[in-house]
PDB file of C-alpha atoms in Angstrom:
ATOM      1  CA  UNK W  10     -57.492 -77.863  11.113  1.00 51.00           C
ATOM      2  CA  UNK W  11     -58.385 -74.688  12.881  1.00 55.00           C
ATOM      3  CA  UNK W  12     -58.883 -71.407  11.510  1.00 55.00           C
ATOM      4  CA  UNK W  13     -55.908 -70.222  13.600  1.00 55.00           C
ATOM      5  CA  UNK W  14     -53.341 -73.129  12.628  1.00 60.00           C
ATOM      6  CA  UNK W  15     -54.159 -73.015   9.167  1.00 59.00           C
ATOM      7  CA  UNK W  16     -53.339 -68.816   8.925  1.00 53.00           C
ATOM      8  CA  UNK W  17     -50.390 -69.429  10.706  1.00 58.00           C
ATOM      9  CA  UNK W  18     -49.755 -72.030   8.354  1.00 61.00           C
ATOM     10  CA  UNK W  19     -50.304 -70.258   5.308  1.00 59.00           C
ATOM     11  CA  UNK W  20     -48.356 -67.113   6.506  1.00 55.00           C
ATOM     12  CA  UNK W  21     -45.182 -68.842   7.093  1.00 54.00           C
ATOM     13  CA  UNK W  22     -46.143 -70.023   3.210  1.00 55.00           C
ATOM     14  CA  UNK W  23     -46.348 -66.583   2.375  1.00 53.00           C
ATOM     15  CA  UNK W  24     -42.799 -65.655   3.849  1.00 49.00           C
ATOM     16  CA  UNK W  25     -40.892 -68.187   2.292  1.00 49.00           C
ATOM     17  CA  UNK W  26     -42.276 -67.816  -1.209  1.00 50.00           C
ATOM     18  CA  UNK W  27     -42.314 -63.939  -0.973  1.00 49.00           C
ATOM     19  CA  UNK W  28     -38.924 -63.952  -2.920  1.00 49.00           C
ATOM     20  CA  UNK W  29     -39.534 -66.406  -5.165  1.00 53.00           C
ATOM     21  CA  UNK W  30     -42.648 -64.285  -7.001  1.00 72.00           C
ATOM     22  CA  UNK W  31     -41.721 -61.888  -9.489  1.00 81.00           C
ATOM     23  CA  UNK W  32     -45.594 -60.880 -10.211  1.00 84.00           C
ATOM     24  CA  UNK W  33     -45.792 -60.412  -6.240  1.00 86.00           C
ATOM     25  CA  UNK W  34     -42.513 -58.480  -5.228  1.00 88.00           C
ATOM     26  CA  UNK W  35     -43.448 -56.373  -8.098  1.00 91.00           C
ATOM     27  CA  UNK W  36     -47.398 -55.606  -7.519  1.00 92.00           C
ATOM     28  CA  UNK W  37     -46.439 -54.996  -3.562  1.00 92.00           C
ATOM     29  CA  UNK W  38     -43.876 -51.917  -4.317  1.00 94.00           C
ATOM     30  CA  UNK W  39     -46.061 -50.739  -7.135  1.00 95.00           C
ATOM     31  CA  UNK W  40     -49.110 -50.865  -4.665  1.00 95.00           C
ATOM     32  CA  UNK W  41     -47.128 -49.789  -2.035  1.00 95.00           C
ATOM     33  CA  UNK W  42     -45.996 -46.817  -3.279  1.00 96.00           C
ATOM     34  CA  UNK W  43     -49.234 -45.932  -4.335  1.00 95.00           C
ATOM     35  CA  UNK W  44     -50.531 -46.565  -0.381  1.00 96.00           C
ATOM     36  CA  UNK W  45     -47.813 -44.353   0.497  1.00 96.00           C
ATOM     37  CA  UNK W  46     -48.672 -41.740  -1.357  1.00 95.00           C
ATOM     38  CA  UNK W  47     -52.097 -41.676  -0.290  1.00 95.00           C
ATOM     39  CA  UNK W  48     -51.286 -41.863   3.456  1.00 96.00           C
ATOM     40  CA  UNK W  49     -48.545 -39.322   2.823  1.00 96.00           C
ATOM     41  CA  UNK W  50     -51.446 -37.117   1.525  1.00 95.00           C
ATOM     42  CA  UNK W  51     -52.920 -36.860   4.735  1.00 94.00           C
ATOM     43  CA  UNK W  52     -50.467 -34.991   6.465  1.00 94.00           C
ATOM     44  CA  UNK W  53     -48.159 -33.558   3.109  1.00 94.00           C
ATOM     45  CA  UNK W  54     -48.200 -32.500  -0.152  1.00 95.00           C
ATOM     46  CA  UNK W  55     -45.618 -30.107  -1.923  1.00 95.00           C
ATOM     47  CA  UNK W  56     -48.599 -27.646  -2.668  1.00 95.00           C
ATOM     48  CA  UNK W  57     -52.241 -27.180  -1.540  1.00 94.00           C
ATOM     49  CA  UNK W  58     -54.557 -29.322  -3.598  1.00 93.00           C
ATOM     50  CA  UNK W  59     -57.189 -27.056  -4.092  1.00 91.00           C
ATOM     51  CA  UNK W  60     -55.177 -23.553  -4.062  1.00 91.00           C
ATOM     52  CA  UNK W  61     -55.190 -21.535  -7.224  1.00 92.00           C
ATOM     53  CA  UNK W  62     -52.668 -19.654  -8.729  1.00 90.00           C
ATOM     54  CA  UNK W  63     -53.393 -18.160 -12.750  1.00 91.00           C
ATOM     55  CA  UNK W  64     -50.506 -16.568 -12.820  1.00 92.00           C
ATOM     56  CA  UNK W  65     -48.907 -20.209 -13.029  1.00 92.00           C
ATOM     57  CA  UNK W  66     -51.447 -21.668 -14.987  1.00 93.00           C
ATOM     58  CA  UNK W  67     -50.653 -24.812 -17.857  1.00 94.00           C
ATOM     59  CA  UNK W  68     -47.353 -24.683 -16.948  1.00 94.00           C
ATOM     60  CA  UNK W  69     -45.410 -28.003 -17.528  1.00 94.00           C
ATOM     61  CA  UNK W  70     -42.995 -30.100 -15.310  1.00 95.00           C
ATOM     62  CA  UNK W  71     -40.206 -27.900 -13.371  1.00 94.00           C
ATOM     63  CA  UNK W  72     -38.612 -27.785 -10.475  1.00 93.00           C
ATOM     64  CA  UNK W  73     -41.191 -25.921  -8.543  1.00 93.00           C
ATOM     65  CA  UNK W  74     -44.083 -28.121  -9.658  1.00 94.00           C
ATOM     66  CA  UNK W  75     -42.651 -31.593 -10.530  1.00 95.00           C
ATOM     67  CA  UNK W  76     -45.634 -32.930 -12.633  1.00 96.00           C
ATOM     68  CA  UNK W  77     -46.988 -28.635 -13.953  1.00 95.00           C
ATOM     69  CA  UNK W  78     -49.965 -27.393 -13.023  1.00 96.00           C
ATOM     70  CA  UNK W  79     -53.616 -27.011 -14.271  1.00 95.00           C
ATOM     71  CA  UNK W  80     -55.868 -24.787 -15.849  1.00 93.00           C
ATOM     72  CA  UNK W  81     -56.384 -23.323 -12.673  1.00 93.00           C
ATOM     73  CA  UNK W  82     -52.530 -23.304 -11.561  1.00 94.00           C
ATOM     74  CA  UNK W  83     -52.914 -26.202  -9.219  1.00 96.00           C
ATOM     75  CA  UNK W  84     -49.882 -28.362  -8.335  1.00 96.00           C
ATOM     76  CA  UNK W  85     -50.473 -31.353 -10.342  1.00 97.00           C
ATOM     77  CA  UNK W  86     -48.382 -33.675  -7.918  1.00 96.00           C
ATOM     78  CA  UNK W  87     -50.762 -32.719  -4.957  1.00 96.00           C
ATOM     79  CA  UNK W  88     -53.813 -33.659  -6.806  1.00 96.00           C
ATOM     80  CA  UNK W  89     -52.491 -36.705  -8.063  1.00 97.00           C
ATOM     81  CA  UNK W  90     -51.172 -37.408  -4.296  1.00 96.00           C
ATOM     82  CA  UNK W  91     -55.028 -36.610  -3.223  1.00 96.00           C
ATOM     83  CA  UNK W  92     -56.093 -38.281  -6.193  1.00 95.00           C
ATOM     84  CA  UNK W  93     -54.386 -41.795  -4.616  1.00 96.00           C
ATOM     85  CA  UNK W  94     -55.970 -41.018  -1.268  1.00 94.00           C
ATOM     86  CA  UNK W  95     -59.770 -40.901  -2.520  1.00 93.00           C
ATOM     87  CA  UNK W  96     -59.354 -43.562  -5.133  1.00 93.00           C
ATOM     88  CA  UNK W  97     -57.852 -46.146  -2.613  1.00 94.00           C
ATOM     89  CA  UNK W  98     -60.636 -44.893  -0.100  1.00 94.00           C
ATOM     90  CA  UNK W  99     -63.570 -45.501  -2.089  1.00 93.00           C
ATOM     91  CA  UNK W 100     -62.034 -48.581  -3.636  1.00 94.00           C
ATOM     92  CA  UNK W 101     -61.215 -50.561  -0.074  1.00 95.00           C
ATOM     93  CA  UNK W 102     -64.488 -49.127   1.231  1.00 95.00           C
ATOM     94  CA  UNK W 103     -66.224 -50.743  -1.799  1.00 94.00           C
ATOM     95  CA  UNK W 104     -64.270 -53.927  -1.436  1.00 96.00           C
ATOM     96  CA  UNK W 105     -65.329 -54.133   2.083  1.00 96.00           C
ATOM     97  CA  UNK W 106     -69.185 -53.846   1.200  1.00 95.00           C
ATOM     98  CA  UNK W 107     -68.940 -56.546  -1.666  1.00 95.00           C
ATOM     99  CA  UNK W 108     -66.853 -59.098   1.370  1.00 96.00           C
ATOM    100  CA  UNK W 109     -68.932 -57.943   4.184  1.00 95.00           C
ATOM    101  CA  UNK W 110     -72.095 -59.345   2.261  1.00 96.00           C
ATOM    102  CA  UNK W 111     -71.350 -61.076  -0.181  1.00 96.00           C
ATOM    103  CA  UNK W 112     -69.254 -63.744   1.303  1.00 96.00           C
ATOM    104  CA  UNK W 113     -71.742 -64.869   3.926  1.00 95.00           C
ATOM    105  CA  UNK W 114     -74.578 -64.961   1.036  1.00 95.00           C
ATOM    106  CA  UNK W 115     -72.038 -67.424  -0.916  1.00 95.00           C
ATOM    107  CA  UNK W 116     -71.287 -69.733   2.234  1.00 95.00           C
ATOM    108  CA  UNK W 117     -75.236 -69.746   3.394  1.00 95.00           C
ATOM    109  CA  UNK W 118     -75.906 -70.747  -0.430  1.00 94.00           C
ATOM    110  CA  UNK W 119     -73.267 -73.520  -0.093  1.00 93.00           C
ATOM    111  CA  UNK W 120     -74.351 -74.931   3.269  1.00 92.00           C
ATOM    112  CA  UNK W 121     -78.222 -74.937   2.725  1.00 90.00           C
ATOM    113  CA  UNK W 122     -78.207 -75.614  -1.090  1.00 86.00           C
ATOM    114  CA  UNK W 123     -81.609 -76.848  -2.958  1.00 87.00           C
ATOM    115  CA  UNK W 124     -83.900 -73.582  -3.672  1.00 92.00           C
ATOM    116  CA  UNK W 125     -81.764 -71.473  -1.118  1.00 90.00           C
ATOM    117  CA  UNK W 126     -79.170 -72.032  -3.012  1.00 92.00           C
ATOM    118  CA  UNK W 127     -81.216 -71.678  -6.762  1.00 92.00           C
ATOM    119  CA  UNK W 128     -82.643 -68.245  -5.494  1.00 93.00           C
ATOM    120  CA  UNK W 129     -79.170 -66.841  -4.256  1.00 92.00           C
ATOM    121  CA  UNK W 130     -77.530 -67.760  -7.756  1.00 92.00           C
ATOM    122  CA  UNK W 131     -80.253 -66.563  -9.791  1.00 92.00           C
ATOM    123  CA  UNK W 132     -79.983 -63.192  -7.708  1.00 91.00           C
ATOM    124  CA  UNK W 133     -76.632 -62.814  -8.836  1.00 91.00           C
ATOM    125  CA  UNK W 134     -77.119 -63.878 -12.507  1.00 89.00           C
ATOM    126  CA  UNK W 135     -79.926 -60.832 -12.281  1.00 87.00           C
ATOM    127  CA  UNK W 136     -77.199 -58.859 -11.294  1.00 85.00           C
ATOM    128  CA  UNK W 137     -74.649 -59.354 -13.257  1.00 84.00           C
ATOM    129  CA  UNK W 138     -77.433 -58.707 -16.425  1.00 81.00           C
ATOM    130  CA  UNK W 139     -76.431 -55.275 -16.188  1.00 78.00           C
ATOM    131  CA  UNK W 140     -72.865 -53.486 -16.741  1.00 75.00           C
ATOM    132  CA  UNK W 141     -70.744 -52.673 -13.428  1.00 73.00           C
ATOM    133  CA  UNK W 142     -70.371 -49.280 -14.530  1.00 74.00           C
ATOM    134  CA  UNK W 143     -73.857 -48.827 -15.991  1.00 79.00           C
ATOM    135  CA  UNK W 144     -74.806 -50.641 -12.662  1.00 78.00           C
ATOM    136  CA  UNK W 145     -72.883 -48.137 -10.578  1.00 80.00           C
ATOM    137  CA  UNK W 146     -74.094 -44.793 -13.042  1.00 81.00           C
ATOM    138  CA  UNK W 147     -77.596 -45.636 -12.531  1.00 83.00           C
ATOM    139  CA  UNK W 148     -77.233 -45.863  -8.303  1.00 82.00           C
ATOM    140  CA  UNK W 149     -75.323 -42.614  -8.041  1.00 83.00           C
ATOM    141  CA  UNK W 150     -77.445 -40.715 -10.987  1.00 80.00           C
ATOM    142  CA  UNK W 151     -80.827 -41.669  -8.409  1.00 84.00           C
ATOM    143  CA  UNK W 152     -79.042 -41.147  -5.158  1.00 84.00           C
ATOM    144  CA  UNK W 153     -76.841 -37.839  -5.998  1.00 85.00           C
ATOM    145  CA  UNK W 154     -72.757 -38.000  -6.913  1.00 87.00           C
ATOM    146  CA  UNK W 155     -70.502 -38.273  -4.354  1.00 88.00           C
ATOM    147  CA  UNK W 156     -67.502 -40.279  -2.913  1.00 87.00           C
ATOM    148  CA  UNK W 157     -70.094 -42.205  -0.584  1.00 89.00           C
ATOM    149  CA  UNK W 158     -72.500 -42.892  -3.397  1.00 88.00           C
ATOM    150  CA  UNK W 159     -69.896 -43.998  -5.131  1.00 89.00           C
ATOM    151  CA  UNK W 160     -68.512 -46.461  -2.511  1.00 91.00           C
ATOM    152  CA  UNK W 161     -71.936 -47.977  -1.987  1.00 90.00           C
ATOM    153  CA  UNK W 162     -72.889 -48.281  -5.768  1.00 89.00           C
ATOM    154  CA  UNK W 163     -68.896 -49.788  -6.546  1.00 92.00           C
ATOM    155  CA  UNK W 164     -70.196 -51.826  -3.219  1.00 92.00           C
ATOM    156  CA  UNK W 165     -73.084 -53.215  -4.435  1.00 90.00           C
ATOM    157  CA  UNK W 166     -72.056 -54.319  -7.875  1.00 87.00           C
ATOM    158  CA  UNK W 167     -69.417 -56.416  -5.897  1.00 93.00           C
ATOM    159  CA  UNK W 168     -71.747 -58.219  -3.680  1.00 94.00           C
ATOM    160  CA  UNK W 169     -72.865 -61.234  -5.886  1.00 94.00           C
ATOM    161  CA  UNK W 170     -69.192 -61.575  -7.304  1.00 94.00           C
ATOM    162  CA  UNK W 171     -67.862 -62.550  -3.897  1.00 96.00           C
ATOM    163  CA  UNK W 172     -71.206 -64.269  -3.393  1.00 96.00           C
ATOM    164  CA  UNK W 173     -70.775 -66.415  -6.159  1.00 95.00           C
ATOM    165  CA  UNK W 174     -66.644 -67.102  -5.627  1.00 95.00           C
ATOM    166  CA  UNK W 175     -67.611 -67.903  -2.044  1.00 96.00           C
ATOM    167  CA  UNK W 176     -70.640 -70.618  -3.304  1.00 95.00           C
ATOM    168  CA  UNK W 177     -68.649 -72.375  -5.893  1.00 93.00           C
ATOM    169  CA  UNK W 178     -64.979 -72.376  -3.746  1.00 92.00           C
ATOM    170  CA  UNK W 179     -67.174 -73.981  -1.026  1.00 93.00           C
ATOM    171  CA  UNK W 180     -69.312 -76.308  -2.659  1.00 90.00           C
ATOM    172  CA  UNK W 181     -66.985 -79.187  -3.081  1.00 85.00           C
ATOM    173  CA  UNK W 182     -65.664 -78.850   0.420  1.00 90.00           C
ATOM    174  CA  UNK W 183     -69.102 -79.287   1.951  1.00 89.00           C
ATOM    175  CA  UNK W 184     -68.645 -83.466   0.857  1.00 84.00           C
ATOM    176  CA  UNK W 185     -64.828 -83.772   2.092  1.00 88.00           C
ATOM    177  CA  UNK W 186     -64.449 -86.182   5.139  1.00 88.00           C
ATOM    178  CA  UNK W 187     -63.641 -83.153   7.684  1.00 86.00           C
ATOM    179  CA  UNK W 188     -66.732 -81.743   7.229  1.00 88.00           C
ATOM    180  CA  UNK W 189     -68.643 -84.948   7.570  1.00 86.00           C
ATOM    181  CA  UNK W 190     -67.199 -85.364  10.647  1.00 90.00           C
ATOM    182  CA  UNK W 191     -67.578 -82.612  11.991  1.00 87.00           C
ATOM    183  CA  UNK W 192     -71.360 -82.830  11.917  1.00 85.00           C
ATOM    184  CA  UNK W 193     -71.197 -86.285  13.037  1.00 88.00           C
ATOM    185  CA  UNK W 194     -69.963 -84.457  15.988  1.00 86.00           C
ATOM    186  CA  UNK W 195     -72.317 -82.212  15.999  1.00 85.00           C
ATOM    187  CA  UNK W 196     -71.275 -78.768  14.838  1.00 86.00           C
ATOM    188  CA  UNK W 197     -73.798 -76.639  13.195  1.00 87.00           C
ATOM    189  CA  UNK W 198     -73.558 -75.130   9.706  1.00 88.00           C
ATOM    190  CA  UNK W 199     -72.181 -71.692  11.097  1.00 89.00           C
ATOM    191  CA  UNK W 200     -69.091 -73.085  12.897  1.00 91.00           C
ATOM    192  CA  UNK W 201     -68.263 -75.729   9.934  1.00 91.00           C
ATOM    193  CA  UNK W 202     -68.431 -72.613   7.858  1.00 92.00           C
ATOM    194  CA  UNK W 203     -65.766 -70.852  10.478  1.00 90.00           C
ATOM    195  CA  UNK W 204     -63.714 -73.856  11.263  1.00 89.00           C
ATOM    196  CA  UNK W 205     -63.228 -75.385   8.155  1.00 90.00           C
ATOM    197  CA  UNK W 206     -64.813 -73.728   4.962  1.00 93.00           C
ATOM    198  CA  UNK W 207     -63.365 -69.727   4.992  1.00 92.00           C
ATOM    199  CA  UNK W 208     -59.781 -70.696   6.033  1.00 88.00           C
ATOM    200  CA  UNK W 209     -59.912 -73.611   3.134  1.00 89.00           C
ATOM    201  CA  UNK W 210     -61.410 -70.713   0.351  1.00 92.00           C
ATOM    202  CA  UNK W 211     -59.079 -67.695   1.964  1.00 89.00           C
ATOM    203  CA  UNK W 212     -56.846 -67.762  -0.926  1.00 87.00           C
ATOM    204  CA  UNK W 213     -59.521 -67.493  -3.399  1.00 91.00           C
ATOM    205  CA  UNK W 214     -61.095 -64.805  -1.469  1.00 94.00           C
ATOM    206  CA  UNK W 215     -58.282 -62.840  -1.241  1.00 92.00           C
ATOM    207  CA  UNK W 216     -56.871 -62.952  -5.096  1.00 91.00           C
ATOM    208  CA  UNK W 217     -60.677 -61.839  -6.176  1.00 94.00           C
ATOM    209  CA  UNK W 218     -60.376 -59.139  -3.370  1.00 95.00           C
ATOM    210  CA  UNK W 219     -56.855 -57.372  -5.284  1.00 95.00           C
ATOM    211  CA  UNK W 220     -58.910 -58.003  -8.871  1.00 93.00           C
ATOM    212  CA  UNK W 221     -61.900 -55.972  -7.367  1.00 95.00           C
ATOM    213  CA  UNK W 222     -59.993 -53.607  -5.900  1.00 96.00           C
ATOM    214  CA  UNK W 223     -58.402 -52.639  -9.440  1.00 95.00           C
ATOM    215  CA  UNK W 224     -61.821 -52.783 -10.752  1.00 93.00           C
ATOM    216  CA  UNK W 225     -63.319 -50.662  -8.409  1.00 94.00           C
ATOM    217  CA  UNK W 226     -60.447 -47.761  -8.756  1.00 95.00           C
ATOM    218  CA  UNK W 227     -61.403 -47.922 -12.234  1.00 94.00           C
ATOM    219  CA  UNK W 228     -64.920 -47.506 -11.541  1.00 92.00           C
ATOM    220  CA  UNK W 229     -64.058 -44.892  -9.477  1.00 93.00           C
ATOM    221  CA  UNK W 230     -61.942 -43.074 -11.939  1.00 94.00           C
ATOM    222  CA  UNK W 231     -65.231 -43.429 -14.854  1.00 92.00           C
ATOM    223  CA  UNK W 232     -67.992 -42.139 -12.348  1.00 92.00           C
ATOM    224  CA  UNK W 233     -65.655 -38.965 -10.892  1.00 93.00           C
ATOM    225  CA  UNK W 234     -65.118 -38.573 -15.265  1.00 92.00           C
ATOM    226  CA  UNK W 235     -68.473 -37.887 -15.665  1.00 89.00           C
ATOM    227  CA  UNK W 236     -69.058 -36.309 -12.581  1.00 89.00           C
ATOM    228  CA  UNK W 237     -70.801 -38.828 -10.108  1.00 88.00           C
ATOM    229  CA  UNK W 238     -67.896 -39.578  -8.386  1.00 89.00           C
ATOM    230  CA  UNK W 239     -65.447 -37.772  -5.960  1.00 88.00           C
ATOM    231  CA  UNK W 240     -66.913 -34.063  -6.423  1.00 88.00           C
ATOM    232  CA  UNK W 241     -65.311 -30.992  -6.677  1.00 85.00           C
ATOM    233  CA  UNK W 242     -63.454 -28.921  -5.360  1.00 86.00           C
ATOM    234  CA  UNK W 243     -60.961 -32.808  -4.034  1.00 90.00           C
ATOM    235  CA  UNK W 244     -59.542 -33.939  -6.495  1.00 92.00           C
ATOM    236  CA  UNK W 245     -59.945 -37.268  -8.314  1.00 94.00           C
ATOM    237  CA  UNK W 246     -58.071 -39.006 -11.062  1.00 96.00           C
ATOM    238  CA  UNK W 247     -60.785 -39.157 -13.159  1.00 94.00           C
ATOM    239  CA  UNK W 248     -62.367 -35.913 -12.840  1.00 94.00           C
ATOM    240  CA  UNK W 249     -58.770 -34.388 -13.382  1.00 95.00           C
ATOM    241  CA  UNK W 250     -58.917 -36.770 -16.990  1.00 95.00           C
ATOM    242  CA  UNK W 251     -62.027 -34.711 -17.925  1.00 94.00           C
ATOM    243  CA  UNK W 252     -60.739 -31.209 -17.366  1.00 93.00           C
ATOM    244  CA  UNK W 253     -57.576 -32.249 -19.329  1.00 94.00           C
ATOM    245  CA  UNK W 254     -59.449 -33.018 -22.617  1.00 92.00           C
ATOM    246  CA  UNK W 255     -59.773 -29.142 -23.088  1.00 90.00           C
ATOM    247  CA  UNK W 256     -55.981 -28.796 -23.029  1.00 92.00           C
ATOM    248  CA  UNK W 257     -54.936 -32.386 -24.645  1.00 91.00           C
ATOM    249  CA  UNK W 258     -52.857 -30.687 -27.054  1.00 91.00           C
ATOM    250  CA  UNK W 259     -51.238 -27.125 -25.017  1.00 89.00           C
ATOM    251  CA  UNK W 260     -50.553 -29.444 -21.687  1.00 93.00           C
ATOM    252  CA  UNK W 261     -50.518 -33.041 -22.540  1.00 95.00           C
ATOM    253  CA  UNK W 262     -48.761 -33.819 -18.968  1.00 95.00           C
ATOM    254  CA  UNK W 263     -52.890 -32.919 -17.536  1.00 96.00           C
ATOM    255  CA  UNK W 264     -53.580 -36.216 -19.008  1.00 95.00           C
ATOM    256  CA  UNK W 265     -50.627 -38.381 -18.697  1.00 96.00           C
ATOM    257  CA  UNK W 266     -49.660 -37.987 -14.954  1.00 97.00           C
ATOM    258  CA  UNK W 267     -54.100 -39.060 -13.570  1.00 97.00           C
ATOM    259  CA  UNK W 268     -53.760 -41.487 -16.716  1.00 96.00           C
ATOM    260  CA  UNK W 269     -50.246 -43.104 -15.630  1.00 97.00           C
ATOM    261  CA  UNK W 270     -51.448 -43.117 -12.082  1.00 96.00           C
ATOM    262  CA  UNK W 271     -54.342 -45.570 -13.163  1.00 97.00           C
ATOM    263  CA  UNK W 272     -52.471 -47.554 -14.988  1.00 96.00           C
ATOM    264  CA  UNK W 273     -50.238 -48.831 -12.624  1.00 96.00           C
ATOM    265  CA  UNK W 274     -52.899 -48.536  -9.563  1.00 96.00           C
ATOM    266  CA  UNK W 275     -54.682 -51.517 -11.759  1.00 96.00           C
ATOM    267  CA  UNK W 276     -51.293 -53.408 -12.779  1.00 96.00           C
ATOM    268  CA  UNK W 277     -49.817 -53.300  -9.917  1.00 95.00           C
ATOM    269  CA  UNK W 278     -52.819 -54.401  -7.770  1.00 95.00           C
ATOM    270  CA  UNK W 279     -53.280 -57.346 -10.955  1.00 94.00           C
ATOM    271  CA  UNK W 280     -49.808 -58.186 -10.292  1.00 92.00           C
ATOM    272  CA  UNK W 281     -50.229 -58.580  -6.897  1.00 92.00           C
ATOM    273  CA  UNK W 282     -53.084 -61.067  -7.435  1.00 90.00           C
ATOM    274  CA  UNK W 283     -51.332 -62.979  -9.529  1.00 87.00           C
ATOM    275  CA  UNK W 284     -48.497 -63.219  -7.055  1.00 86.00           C
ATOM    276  CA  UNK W 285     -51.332 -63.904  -4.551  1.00 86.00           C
ATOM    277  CA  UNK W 286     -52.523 -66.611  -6.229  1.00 82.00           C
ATOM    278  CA  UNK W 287     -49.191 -68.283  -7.497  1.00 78.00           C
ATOM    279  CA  UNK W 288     -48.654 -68.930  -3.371  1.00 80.00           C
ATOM    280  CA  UNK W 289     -51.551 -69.451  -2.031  1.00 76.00           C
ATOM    281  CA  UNK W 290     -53.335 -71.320  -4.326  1.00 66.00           C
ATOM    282  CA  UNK W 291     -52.124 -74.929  -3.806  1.00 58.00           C
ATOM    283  CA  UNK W 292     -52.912 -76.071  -7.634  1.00 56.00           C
ATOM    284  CA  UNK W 293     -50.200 -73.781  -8.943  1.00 54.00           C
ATOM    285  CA  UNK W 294     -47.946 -74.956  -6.167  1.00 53.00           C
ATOM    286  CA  UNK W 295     -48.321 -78.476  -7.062  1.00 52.00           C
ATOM    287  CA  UNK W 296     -47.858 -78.059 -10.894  1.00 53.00           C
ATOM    288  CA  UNK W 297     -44.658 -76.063  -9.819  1.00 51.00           C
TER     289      UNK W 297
END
């Protein structure tokens, strides 16, 4: 089956189980919102992100300032809204680096195999010796904090997890009949790999894609805490969890609102995988 028959295929899937997914209707408008947000950052927000006012400093939820402001007199809502924007942005961008290289490690593992294949996976088991986080602290601590550091360090850490899905989802396939015939008809490695390997993994790829993603907002969220991440003076829903600790008590809502925003970034992208992988994953479909 070709790459293009079998998307099609597995679209149409996608459209006719879309109602039938509670984890997945729910995870798309809690992610969706959260995208629209972000995007609707980019061209509005009630207030200026980074203008200060003292005279309305630590004030709580009204109808001026939905969500109070900060120490500072910011407009909470606008620096959650930019908050969303960065987050997302360092988090797809991260994503992208982990795919981009880590998926075509995985399949060259799977189609060469012997020490090819032993190097790659011990590689990744080197990797993975160390904490994400710690992983991540270390890269931006040497290279300077930033939103870019922080997207390649995120990046990085995600490279042998998608290598590693990628090697063991193909594996098995390399022995099926298709594949066999195909290089009795002489296609190489590369166009087995295009033809008949990605489009047969794509639902694998694409669940551990929404679990990284919530990992890597996280991740995001810890470095910008301790200031590696996002820097001043954009805002970041971590770095705005660090300058509430000072007013935990007086104006709780500096806490809750970054916190909250978090919280559902990672369940509703969690969600979403889950709904992901109830519809595309033909082992669930079966046992339904």
């Amino acid at each position: 089956m070709s790459m293009a028959e079998n998307f099609s295929r597995r679209s149409r899937m996608v459209l006719l189980s879309f109602g039938l997914s509670r984890s997945l209707l729910i995870g798309t408008i809690i992610t969706g919102f959260l995208i629209g947000l972000a995007v609707l950052s980019l061209v509005w927000t009630p207030y200026s992100p980074t203008g200060m006012n003292i005279l309305r400093k630590l004030q709580g939820p009204s109808m001026q300032h939905w969500l109070g402001t900060d120490a500072l007199g910011r407009d909470v809502l606008s620096m959650v809204m930019v908050g969303a924007r960065n987050s997302l942005s360092v988090a797809l961008i991260a994503v992208a680096v982990g795919m981009g290289l880590g998926v075509p490690l995985g399949a060259y593992a799977a189609a060469r195999g012997g020490m090819i294949d032993g190097f790659v996976m011990r590689m990744t088991d080197l990797a993975f010796a160390f904490p994400a986080l710690l992983t991540a602290v270390i890269i931006t601590a040497v290279f300077g904090p930033g939103a870019v550091n922080a997207m390649i360090a995120i990046g990085i850490f995600n490279i042998p997890v998608f290598a590693r899905i990628t090697r063991g989802a193909s594996m098995g396939l390399w022995k099926r009949d298709y594949v066999l015939a195909a290089r009795c008809a002489g296609r190489g490695d590369v166009a087995i790999t295009l033809d008949h390997i990605l489009p047969n993994i794509g639902h694998v790829l694409i669940v551990q894609a929404t679990i990284q993603f919530a990992l890597a907002i996280v991740a995001e969220a810890g470095l910008s805490y301790v200031g590696l991440g996002t820097q001043p003076p954009m805002p970041s829903w971590g770095k705005m969890l660090n300058d509430a600790q000072t007013y935990i008590y007086d104006a709780p809502h500096l806490a809750i609102f970054p916190g909250l925003a978090i919280t559902f970034a990672v369940l509703g992208l969690n969600m979403l995988g889950d709904g992901l992988r109830d519809i595309l994953d033909p082992r669930v479909r079966r046992e339904r």
